Short mmCIF file of C-alpha atoms in Angstrom, two decimals:
data_model
loop_
_atom_site.label_atom_id
_atom_site.label_comp_id
_atom_site.label_asym_id
_atom_site.label_seq_id
_atom_site.Cartn_x
_atom_site.Cartn_y
_atom_site.Cartn_z
CA MET A 1 0.03 -0.06 0.08
CA THR A 2 1.13 3.66 -0.71
CA SER A 3 2.17 5.44 2.37
CA THR A 4 0.16 8.49 3.58
CA GLY A 5 3.11 10.70 3.05
CA MET A 6 3.33 9.71 -0.62
CA ALA A 7 -0.44 9.96 -1.06
CA THR A 8 -0.25 13.61 0.35
CA GLU A 9 2.70 14.76 -1.55
CA LEU A 10 1.13 13.49 -4.92
CA ALA A 11 -1.89 15.17 -3.85
CA ALA A 12 -0.38 18.65 -4.48
CA ILE A 13 0.64 17.87 -7.99
CA ASP A 14 -1.95 18.39 -10.94
CA ALA A 15 -2.88 15.91 -13.50
CA VAL A 16 -0.43 17.02 -16.10
CA GLY A 17 2.36 16.87 -13.43
CA GLN A 18 1.38 13.25 -12.26
CA ALA A 19 1.41 12.14 -15.92
CA GLU A 20 4.94 13.73 -16.24
CA LEU A 21 6.13 11.75 -13.28
CA VAL A 22 4.78 8.46 -14.74
CA ARG A 23 6.68 9.53 -18.21
CA SER A 24 9.86 10.12 -16.26
CA GLY A 25 9.62 6.74 -14.37
CA GLU A 26 9.50 8.56 -11.02
CA VAL A 27 6.14 6.83 -10.21
CA THR A 28 4.18 4.16 -11.75
CA PRO A 29 0.44 4.24 -12.82
CA VAL A 30 -0.18 1.71 -9.87
CA GLU A 31 1.41 4.05 -7.45
CA LEU A 32 -0.84 7.00 -8.41
CA VAL A 33 -3.89 4.87 -8.24
CA GLU A 34 -2.99 3.68 -4.77
CA ALA A 35 -2.31 7.09 -3.61
CA ALA A 36 -5.69 8.37 -4.86
CA ILE A 37 -7.54 5.56 -3.35
CA GLU A 38 -5.72 6.34 0.13
CA ARG A 39 -6.86 9.84 -0.21
CA ILE A 40 -10.45 9.03 -1.22
CA GLU A 41 -10.72 6.58 1.81
CA ARG A 42 -9.46 9.12 4.16
CA LEU A 43 -11.54 12.15 3.03
CA ASN A 44 -14.68 10.51 1.77
CA PRO A 45 -16.37 9.91 5.04
CA THR A 46 -16.24 13.59 5.71
CA LEU A 47 -17.19 14.80 2.32
CA ASN A 48 -19.51 12.29 0.68
CA ALA A 49 -18.05 13.06 -2.91
CA VAL A 50 -17.61 9.64 -4.13
CA ILE A 51 -20.83 7.27 -4.13
CA THR A 52 -19.60 4.36 -6.28
CA PRO A 53 -15.80 3.42 -5.93
CA ILE A 54 -14.55 1.11 -8.50
CA PHE A 55 -10.89 0.66 -6.91
CA ASP A 56 -10.27 -2.80 -8.04
CA ARG A 57 -11.18 -1.86 -11.59
CA ALA A 58 -8.68 1.15 -11.50
CA ARG A 59 -5.97 -1.03 -10.06
CA GLU A 60 -6.29 -3.66 -12.95
CA GLY A 61 -6.46 -0.81 -15.41
CA ALA A 62 -3.24 0.74 -13.95
CA ALA A 63 -1.27 -2.60 -13.79
CA LYS A 64 -1.94 -3.17 -17.55
CA LEU A 65 -0.50 0.09 -18.55
CA PRO A 66 3.28 0.19 -19.44
CA ALA A 67 5.55 1.41 -16.61
CA ARG A 68 6.03 4.89 -18.34
CA GLY A 69 2.65 4.99 -19.62
CA GLY A 70 3.23 4.46 -23.43
CA ASP A 71 1.60 6.81 -25.77
CA ALA A 72 -1.33 7.79 -23.54
CA PRO A 73 -0.98 11.56 -22.60
CA LEU A 74 -2.47 11.18 -19.25
CA ALA A 75 -1.32 7.67 -18.39
CA GLY A 76 -2.18 6.45 -14.70
CA VAL A 77 -3.75 9.78 -13.75
CA PRO A 78 -6.38 9.28 -11.33
CA PHE A 79 -9.86 10.58 -12.35
CA LEU A 80 -13.59 10.52 -11.06
CA ALA A 81 -16.59 10.16 -13.34
CA LYS A 82 -19.64 12.06 -12.43
CA ASP A 83 -22.71 9.69 -12.06
CA LEU A 84 -24.71 11.57 -14.80
CA VAL A 85 -25.01 11.06 -18.45
CA VAL A 86 -21.88 8.89 -18.83
CA ASP A 87 -21.97 5.30 -18.78
CA ILE A 88 -19.35 2.96 -17.87
CA GLU A 89 -20.12 -0.61 -18.36
CA GLY A 90 -20.60 -2.87 -15.51
CA VAL A 91 -20.71 0.08 -13.30
CA ARG A 92 -23.69 1.22 -11.22
CA PHE A 93 -25.52 4.30 -12.64
CA CYS A 94 -27.90 6.05 -10.63
CA GLU A 95 -28.10 9.74 -11.71
CA GLY A 96 -28.86 10.63 -8.04
CA SER A 97 -32.16 8.88 -8.35
CA ARG A 98 -33.76 6.30 -6.32
CA PHE A 99 -35.52 5.35 -9.44
CA LEU A 100 -32.20 4.05 -10.76
CA ARG A 101 -30.73 2.80 -7.57
CA ASP A 102 -30.00 -0.76 -8.79
CA HIS A 103 -29.28 0.36 -12.51
CA MET A 104 -26.05 -1.27 -13.98
CA SER A 105 -24.56 0.41 -17.26
CA SER A 106 -24.70 -1.85 -20.14
CA TYR A 107 -22.13 -0.11 -22.31
CA THR A 108 -19.47 2.45 -22.11
CA SER A 109 -20.08 6.25 -23.42
CA GLU A 110 -17.96 7.63 -26.13
CA LEU A 111 -16.33 10.37 -23.79
CA ALA A 112 -15.41 7.52 -21.33
CA LEU A 113 -13.71 5.63 -24.00
CA ARG A 114 -11.75 8.56 -24.87
CA TRP A 115 -10.64 9.02 -21.07
CA GLN A 116 -9.45 5.32 -21.32
CA ARG A 117 -7.40 5.95 -24.47
CA ALA A 118 -6.03 9.00 -22.62
CA GLY A 119 -4.77 6.89 -19.81
CA LEU A 120 -7.13 8.37 -17.19
CA MET A 121 -7.85 5.94 -14.33
CA VAL A 122 -11.60 6.17 -13.35
CA LEU A 123 -11.61 5.36 -9.64
CA GLY A 124 -15.43 5.83 -9.28
CA LYS A 125 -18.34 7.76 -9.54
CA THR A 126 -19.22 11.01 -7.96
CA ASN A 127 -22.47 12.47 -6.25
CA THR A 128 -24.92 14.41 -8.06
CA PRO A 129 -28.51 15.77 -7.37
CA GLU A 130 -31.29 13.76 -8.93
CA PHE A 131 -31.00 13.93 -12.71
CA GLY A 132 -28.76 17.10 -12.29
CA MET A 133 -31.76 19.24 -11.76
CA SER A 134 -30.96 20.75 -8.33
CA PRO A 135 -28.52 23.61 -7.75
CA THR A 136 -27.09 21.81 -4.76
CA CYS A 137 -25.52 18.34 -4.42
CA GLU A 138 -27.84 16.85 -1.86
CA PRO A 139 -29.74 13.94 -3.38
CA ALA A 140 -32.12 11.89 -1.19
CA LEU A 141 -30.40 8.62 -2.39
CA PHE A 142 -26.81 9.28 -1.35
CA GLY A 143 -27.19 12.43 1.17
CA ALA A 144 -25.24 15.80 0.84
CA THR A 145 -21.93 16.34 -0.41
CA ALA A 146 -20.01 18.73 1.85
CA ASN A 147 -17.88 21.74 0.64
CA PRO A 148 -14.20 21.21 1.69
CA TRP A 149 -14.09 24.85 2.36
CA ASP A 150 -16.80 24.81 5.06
CA VAL A 151 -18.44 21.53 5.58
CA THR A 152 -21.80 23.27 6.44
CA ARG A 153 -21.84 24.91 3.08
CA SER A 154 -23.27 23.48 -0.45
CA THR A 155 -20.81 22.71 -3.25
CA SER A 156 -23.73 23.95 -5.51
CA GLY A 157 -24.47 21.71 -8.31
CA SER A 158 -24.98 19.57 -10.18
CA SER A 159 -21.41 18.72 -10.22
CA GLY A 160 -20.96 19.07 -6.53
CA GLY A 161 -19.42 15.50 -5.84
CA SER A 162 -16.65 16.10 -8.49
CA ALA A 163 -15.93 19.55 -7.46
CA ALA A 164 -15.65 18.45 -3.66
CA ALA A 165 -13.27 15.70 -4.68
CA VAL A 166 -10.96 17.95 -6.66
CA ALA A 167 -10.94 20.75 -4.20
CA SER A 168 -9.84 18.32 -1.47
CA GLY A 169 -7.14 16.61 -3.46
CA MET A 170 -8.75 13.26 -3.77
CA VAL A 171 -7.81 13.46 -7.37
CA PRO A 172 -6.37 16.22 -9.54
CA ALA A 173 -9.44 16.25 -11.97
CA ALA A 174 -12.87 14.94 -12.38
CA HIS A 175 -15.72 14.75 -15.06
CA ALA A 176 -18.24 17.40 -14.90
CA ASN A 177 -21.07 18.21 -17.25
CA ASP A 178 -23.15 21.29 -17.60
CA LEU A 179 -26.88 22.12 -18.69
CA GLY A 180 -27.15 25.20 -16.93
CA GLY A 181 -24.06 26.13 -14.93
CA SER A 182 -23.30 22.68 -13.43
CA ILE A 183 -19.57 22.84 -14.19
CA ARG A 184 -19.15 26.54 -13.32
CA TYR A 185 -21.25 26.73 -10.28
CA PRO A 186 -19.50 24.09 -8.26
CA ALA A 187 -16.13 25.40 -9.47
CA SER A 188 -17.11 28.86 -8.17
CA ASN A 189 -18.15 27.50 -4.90
CA CYS A 190 -15.12 25.14 -4.53
CA GLY A 191 -12.27 27.23 -5.57
CA LEU A 192 -11.59 25.38 -8.98
CA PHE A 193 -11.39 26.34 -12.56
CA GLY A 194 -14.37 25.21 -14.56
CA LEU A 195 -14.67 25.50 -18.35
CA LYS A 196 -18.00 24.74 -20.15
CA PRO A 197 -16.78 24.04 -23.65
CA THR A 198 -18.53 24.98 -26.81
CA ARG A 199 -21.58 23.08 -27.83
CA ALA A 200 -20.73 19.83 -29.26
CA ARG A 201 -17.09 20.07 -28.50
CA ASN A 202 -17.09 16.60 -26.56
CA PRO A 203 -19.20 13.82 -27.67
CA LEU A 204 -22.61 12.62 -26.00
CA GLY A 205 -22.89 9.40 -27.81
CA PRO A 206 -23.68 6.52 -28.39
CA GLU A 207 -26.89 7.24 -26.57
CA TYR A 208 -27.58 10.77 -26.74
CA GLY A 209 -27.27 13.38 -29.71
CA ASP A 210 -28.58 16.81 -29.10
CA ALA A 211 -29.29 16.53 -25.44
CA ALA A 212 -31.63 18.85 -23.77
CA SER A 213 -31.68 21.10 -26.81
CA GLY A 214 -28.16 21.42 -27.21
CA TRP A 215 -27.66 22.94 -23.70
CA ALA A 216 -25.94 19.97 -22.25
CA CYS A 217 -22.06 19.54 -22.37
CA GLU A 218 -19.41 17.52 -21.02
CA HIS A 219 -16.01 18.27 -19.66
CA ALA A 220 -14.31 18.44 -16.19
CA VAL A 221 -13.37 20.47 -13.14
CA THR A 222 -9.77 20.82 -12.31
CA ARG A 223 -7.16 22.95 -9.97
CA THR A 224 -5.16 24.15 -13.01
CA VAL A 225 -6.02 25.74 -16.39
CA ARG A 226 -3.44 23.24 -18.08
CA ASP A 227 -5.21 20.24 -16.78
CA SER A 228 -8.66 21.34 -18.37
CA ALA A 229 -6.77 22.10 -21.66
CA ALA A 230 -5.08 18.66 -21.44
CA ILE A 231 -8.27 16.69 -20.74
CA LEU A 232 -10.17 18.77 -23.54
CA ASP A 233 -7.41 17.85 -25.95
CA ALA A 234 -7.90 14.23 -25.06
CA THR A 235 -11.64 14.09 -25.35
CA ALA A 236 -12.89 16.81 -27.97
CA GLY A 237 -14.02 16.21 -31.50
CA PRO A 238 -17.10 14.67 -33.01
CA ALA A 239 -18.06 11.06 -32.86
CA VAL A 240 -19.64 9.16 -35.86
CA GLY A 241 -23.22 10.09 -36.18
CA ASP A 242 -23.09 13.33 -34.02
CA PRO A 243 -25.78 15.67 -35.19
CA TYR A 244 -23.40 18.53 -35.62
CA TRP A 245 -19.77 19.48 -34.81
CA ALA A 246 -18.01 22.30 -32.90
CA PRO A 247 -15.60 24.52 -35.14
CA PRO A 248 -12.18 22.47 -34.98
CA PRO A 249 -9.40 24.29 -32.81
CA ALA A 250 -6.49 25.83 -34.87
CA ARG A 251 -4.02 23.83 -32.62
CA PRO A 252 -4.31 21.85 -29.43
CA PHE A 253 -5.86 23.59 -26.42
CA SER A 254 -2.76 22.77 -24.42
CA ASP A 255 -0.74 25.00 -26.74
CA GLU A 256 -3.13 28.04 -25.69
CA VAL A 257 -2.01 27.78 -22.17
CA GLY A 258 0.57 30.33 -21.60
CA ALA A 259 0.25 31.89 -24.91
CA ASP A 260 -0.27 35.84 -25.05
CA PRO A 261 -3.82 36.72 -25.28
CA GLY A 262 -3.08 39.88 -26.62
CA ARG A 263 -4.99 42.98 -25.51
CA LEU A 264 -8.73 42.00 -24.87
CA ARG A 265 -11.67 44.22 -24.92
CA ILE A 266 -13.46 42.82 -22.02
CA GLY A 267 -17.07 43.83 -21.06
CA PHE A 268 -18.13 43.50 -17.74
CA THR A 269 -20.87 44.42 -15.19
CA SER A 270 -21.97 43.54 -11.62
CA ARG A 271 -25.67 43.94 -12.66
CA THR A 272 -27.74 40.84 -12.91
CA PRO A 273 -29.85 40.43 -16.01
CA ASP A 274 -32.85 41.21 -13.77
CA GLY A 275 -31.23 44.28 -12.39
CA THR A 276 -30.94 43.10 -8.84
CA PRO A 277 -27.40 43.51 -7.17
CA GLY A 278 -25.16 40.77 -6.44
CA HIS A 279 -24.00 40.02 -2.96
CA PRO A 280 -21.11 42.38 -2.00
CA ASP A 281 -18.98 39.51 -1.84
CA CYS A 282 -19.53 38.48 -5.37
CA VAL A 283 -19.51 42.29 -6.40
CA ALA A 284 -15.90 42.59 -4.66
CA ALA A 285 -14.85 39.31 -6.63
CA LEU A 286 -15.81 41.21 -9.96
CA GLU A 287 -14.03 44.43 -9.06
CA ASN A 288 -10.73 42.47 -8.04
CA ALA A 289 -11.01 40.63 -11.33
CA VAL A 290 -11.68 43.99 -13.44
CA ALA A 291 -8.69 45.75 -11.72
CA LEU A 292 -6.45 42.55 -12.41
CA CYS A 293 -7.39 42.41 -16.15
CA ALA A 294 -6.67 46.15 -16.37
CA GLU A 295 -3.40 45.79 -14.72
CA LEU A 296 -2.56 43.01 -17.34
CA GLY A 297 -3.28 45.42 -20.20
CA HIS A 298 -6.84 44.70 -21.36
CA GLU A 299 -9.44 47.16 -22.10
CA LEU A 300 -12.30 47.08 -19.79
CA VAL A 301 -15.73 48.47 -20.77
CA GLU A 302 -18.86 48.33 -18.61
CA ALA A 303 -21.50 46.51 -20.81
CA ASP A 304 -24.60 44.83 -19.96
CA MET A 305 -25.53 41.64 -22.03
CA PRO A 306 -28.80 41.92 -24.20
CA GLY A 307 -31.48 41.74 -21.60
CA LEU A 308 -33.13 38.27 -20.68
CA THR A 309 -36.68 39.50 -21.17
CA PRO A 310 -39.72 37.82 -19.53
CA GLU A 311 -40.40 36.06 -22.83
CA ALA A 312 -37.01 34.63 -22.70
CA GLY A 313 -37.24 33.64 -19.09
CA ASP A 314 -40.42 31.74 -19.73
CA SER A 315 -39.04 30.13 -22.73
CA ILE A 316 -35.97 28.82 -20.53
CA GLY A 317 -38.48 27.47 -18.13
CA THR A 318 -40.28 25.62 -21.05
CA VAL A 319 -37.47 24.13 -22.28
CA PHE A 320 -36.07 23.09 -18.94
CA ASN A 321 -39.47 21.26 -18.13
CA ALA A 322 -39.45 19.92 -21.44
CA ALA A 323 -36.16 18.49 -20.89
CA THR A 324 -37.24 16.92 -17.52
CA SER A 325 -40.12 15.17 -19.53
CA TRP A 326 -37.49 13.85 -22.03
CA ILE A 327 -35.33 12.58 -19.15
CA LEU A 328 -38.04 10.73 -17.32
CA ARG A 329 -39.50 9.40 -20.66
CA TYR A 330 -36.06 8.03 -21.48
CA TRP A 331 -35.58 6.21 -18.39
CA VAL A 332 -39.29 5.01 -18.31
CA ALA A 333 -38.59 3.41 -21.56
CA ARG A 334 -35.25 2.06 -20.79
CA LEU A 335 -36.14 0.39 -17.31
CA GLY A 336 -39.72 -0.67 -18.82
CA ARG A 337 -41.67 0.83 -15.80
CA GLU A 338 -42.80 3.93 -14.25
CA PRO A 339 -41.10 5.41 -10.91
CA GLY A 340 -42.91 4.55 -7.72
CA GLU A 341 -44.13 7.40 -5.47
CA ASP A 342 -41.23 7.16 -3.29
CA GLU A 343 -38.68 6.83 -6.05
CA LEU A 344 -38.60 10.56 -7.39
CA GLU A 345 -37.71 13.67 -5.30
CA PRO A 346 -40.54 16.31 -5.06
CA LEU A 347 -38.60 18.73 -7.23
CA THR A 348 -38.18 16.18 -10.04
CA ARG A 349 -41.86 15.05 -9.92
CA VAL A 350 -43.17 18.70 -10.25
CA TYR A 351 -40.77 19.45 -13.15
CA TRP A 352 -41.69 16.21 -14.73
CA GLU A 353 -45.50 17.20 -14.55
CA MET A 354 -45.01 20.64 -15.94
CA GLY A 355 -42.96 19.10 -18.59
CA GLU A 356 -45.55 16.69 -19.68
CA ARG A 357 -48.04 19.77 -20.01
CA VAL A 358 -45.45 21.44 -22.60
CA THR A 359 -46.85 21.16 -26.13
CA ALA A 360 -44.74 20.67 -29.19
CA GLY A 361 -45.89 24.07 -30.36
CA GLU A 362 -44.94 25.70 -27.18
CA TYR A 363 -41.66 23.96 -27.13
CA LEU A 364 -40.50 25.19 -30.69
CA VAL A 365 -41.83 28.67 -30.11
CA ALA A 366 -39.66 28.63 -26.89
CA ILE A 367 -36.68 27.44 -29.16
CA GLU A 368 -37.32 30.17 -31.57
CA VAL A 369 -37.57 32.85 -28.77
CA LEU A 370 -34.08 31.63 -27.26
CA GLN A 371 -32.47 31.36 -30.74
CA ARG A 372 -33.21 35.18 -31.19
CA PHE A 373 -31.62 35.82 -27.82
CA ALA A 374 -28.79 33.82 -28.81
CA ARG A 375 -28.34 35.93 -32.02
CA GLY A 376 -28.30 39.22 -29.76
CA VAL A 377 -25.59 37.59 -27.57
CA ALA A 378 -23.39 36.63 -30.84
CA GLY A 379 -23.86 40.60 -31.74
CA PHE A 380 -22.94 41.67 -28.40
CA LEU A 381 -19.79 39.56 -28.59
CA THR A 382 -18.73 41.20 -31.86
CA ASP A 383 -17.94 44.39 -29.88
CA VAL A 384 -16.14 42.66 -26.82
CA ASP A 385 -13.90 39.63 -26.95
CA VAL A 386 -15.40 38.14 -23.64
CA TRP A 387 -17.89 39.21 -20.98
CA LEU A 388 -17.08 39.03 -17.28
CA THR A 389 -19.49 38.89 -14.35
CA PRO A 390 -19.42 37.15 -11.04
CA THR A 391 -20.07 33.37 -11.63
CA MET A 392 -22.70 33.34 -8.53
CA SER A 393 -24.82 36.28 -7.04
CA LEU A 394 -24.36 34.82 -3.55
CA PRO A 395 -21.44 33.06 -1.56
CA PRO A 396 -21.94 29.24 -1.02
CA LEU A 397 -25.23 28.77 0.80
CA PRO A 398 -25.70 26.56 4.00
CA LEU A 399 -26.47 22.90 3.37
CA GLY A 400 -30.25 22.01 3.70
CA GLU A 401 -31.29 25.31 2.70
CA MET A 402 -32.04 24.40 -0.91
CA VAL A 403 -33.54 20.99 -0.39
CA SER A 404 -37.12 20.41 -1.64
CA THR A 405 -39.82 18.86 0.54
CA PRO A 406 -43.32 17.52 -0.38
CA ASP A 407 -44.78 20.54 1.09
CA GLU A 408 -42.28 23.11 -0.67
CA PRO A 409 -41.45 20.90 -4.07
CA LEU A 410 -39.92 24.19 -5.49
CA ARG A 411 -38.11 25.23 -2.66
CA SER A 412 -34.78 24.30 -4.36
CA MET A 413 -35.15 26.59 -7.09
CA HIS A 414 -36.84 29.35 -4.94
CA LYS A 415 -34.07 29.45 -2.51
CA SER A 416 -31.27 29.05 -5.03
CA ALA A 417 -32.76 31.66 -7.47
CA PRO A 418 -30.91 34.46 -5.79
CA SER A 419 -27.55 32.92 -6.00
CA VAL A 420 -27.77 32.25 -9.66
CA ARG A 421 -28.87 35.63 -11.01
CA TYR A 422 -25.93 36.20 -13.32
CA ALA A 423 -27.53 33.50 -15.48
CA GLY A 424 -24.80 31.22 -16.33
CA VAL A 425 -27.44 29.33 -18.54
CA ILE A 426 -26.83 31.99 -21.06
CA ALA A 427 -23.83 29.96 -22.13
CA ASN A 428 -25.86 26.80 -22.64
CA ILE A 429 -28.59 28.51 -24.59
CA THR A 430 -26.29 30.04 -26.91
CA GLY A 431 -23.55 27.10 -26.96
CA ASN A 432 -20.89 29.61 -26.22
CA PRO A 433 -17.96 28.44 -24.14
CA ALA A 434 -17.54 29.95 -20.67
CA MET A 435 -15.43 29.46 -17.67
CA SER A 436 -15.51 30.30 -13.95
CA VAL A 437 -12.09 31.30 -12.57
CA PRO A 438 -11.10 31.20 -8.86
CA LEU A 439 -9.83 34.75 -8.29
CA HIS A 440 -11.42 35.69 -4.89
CA TRP A 441 -11.98 34.48 -1.63
CA ASN A 442 -14.24 36.15 1.04
CA GLN A 443 -13.54 37.10 4.63
CA ASP A 444 -15.09 33.81 5.57
CA GLY A 445 -12.59 31.98 3.52
CA LEU A 446 -15.17 30.86 0.87
CA PRO A 447 -14.15 30.92 -2.79
CA ILE A 448 -16.12 33.22 -5.22
CA GLY A 449 -15.33 32.58 -8.94
CA VAL A 450 -15.64 35.22 -11.71
CA HIS A 451 -17.13 34.16 -14.98
CA PHE A 452 -16.00 34.86 -18.59
CA LEU A 453 -18.39 34.05 -21.62
CA GLY A 454 -16.45 33.81 -24.77
CA ARG A 455 -17.36 33.64 -28.47
CA PHE A 456 -18.80 30.59 -30.13
CA GLY A 457 -15.94 28.03 -30.71
CA ASP A 458 -13.29 30.17 -29.11
CA GLU A 459 -12.14 28.22 -26.14
CA ALA A 460 -8.36 29.36 -27.23
CA THR A 461 -9.03 33.02 -25.97
CA LEU A 462 -10.32 31.60 -22.67
CA PHE A 463 -7.57 29.47 -22.02
CA ARG A 464 -4.99 32.22 -23.04
CA LEU A 465 -6.59 34.62 -20.60
CA ALA A 466 -7.33 32.00 -17.78
CA SER A 467 -3.54 30.89 -17.74
CA GLN A 468 -2.54 34.70 -17.71
CA LEU A 469 -4.85 35.32 -14.71
CA GLU A 470 -3.55 32.18 -13.12
CA ALA A 471 0.19 33.24 -13.47
CA ALA A 472 -0.77 36.77 -12.26
CA ARG A 473 -2.89 35.48 -9.20
CA PRO A 474 -2.13 31.66 -8.65
CA TRP A 475 -4.92 29.75 -6.66
CA ALA A 476 -3.85 26.22 -7.11
CA ASP A 477 -1.82 26.33 -3.91
CA ARG A 478 -4.76 27.43 -1.79
CA VAL A 479 -5.74 24.37 0.50
CA PRO A 480 -9.21 24.11 2.07
CA PRO A 481 -9.62 22.85 5.68
CA VAL A 482 -10.69 19.59 4.57
CA SER A 483 -7.66 18.31 2.14
CA ALA A 484 -5.40 15.71 1.37
CA ARG A 485 -2.53 18.20 0.87
#
């Protein structure tokens, strides 16, 4: 077994760094895996981030790799898969729902196959709210995931288990996905870098094509910018039969890390789309980021995004409700039965009922409204290179505050709405890449990210800017109270 000392030492090294250790022969893939298992077993009882460990499977995979990793770019690097959307054959797949508590995946998703080819060692599945719908990671099936920065606080959702695992140092990086902010919100709450790629940058097959009207996308949460770029290099690109492709990058994303972004024109605002002010801590995060970007030579212009009108807001609700209906219909067909009364959480059941009432015409009208909105966003981004806001409009909320009940089935959304007023969902509607960057911690020691929205297909600019910010104000060495480091 790997010693605690070695496990702690490796916890401070990012994914790219761990892969370099394997290539140099300083450690073996098996040693990396054993060290990560030790960290998970030590921290998970406190955080509840990993809900389905597959340690022996990872050990077997690591043992099959060449001692120096061969050609795999991330050979032996420990990784975790969020228990949502992505299947791994023979592994429990619950999507946070009691309806799926005994379901086992019968195939492996294309994205997971690409992880395997890159040499990533998947050690288990991470916690997620039921079907990824809630903005906090507190499913009835597995219980709450705690934030490593304050175990009484939410990680946000829906990639909360992955974010807690990476922030605490269990693994250097973990899978995350994003239908309305679910990569970026947990990254903000947990002090991580979280990039939502361009629509269709990563594959959703073989089971899904245009998931949730094109809003859903796959990637990861990481401590460092270069890890995010390296993982995206390993996974990006269309699969056979994908309904559409993202514009291919001019060069590997890893080549953008450390490259000069040039003098960018950065639009920014502290105003939320509905005009309400953000929390002072979130506004302070924005102001600090604006000052830093100016110091780095960028042009900063105060600019509000074309408004999310009431019509657009209603259309977002229509599409989200329809997506819930699609998810439940998919699983009813796949399992061959309806969920029992105690197998769905109150929030899910209400959204399902609302989704079943959406007509085809209403759905298509909503899509048209949001496509017009997306054209406005694209026009706005011809005047600025990126748009900067706080990621969240409140610091991390207490656990339990956003949990729905039978008496208050929409409590989760009502309580969380004030925290997501900056509308991370804009990037899902438009398909644009966006990132949360951990540049600020408040007086309580809680991380608060800032959010950059980029042009469609232009992750390159975001990676260049993020790596410049990371060099100017490093964050990876910040250690939360619950940590393997």
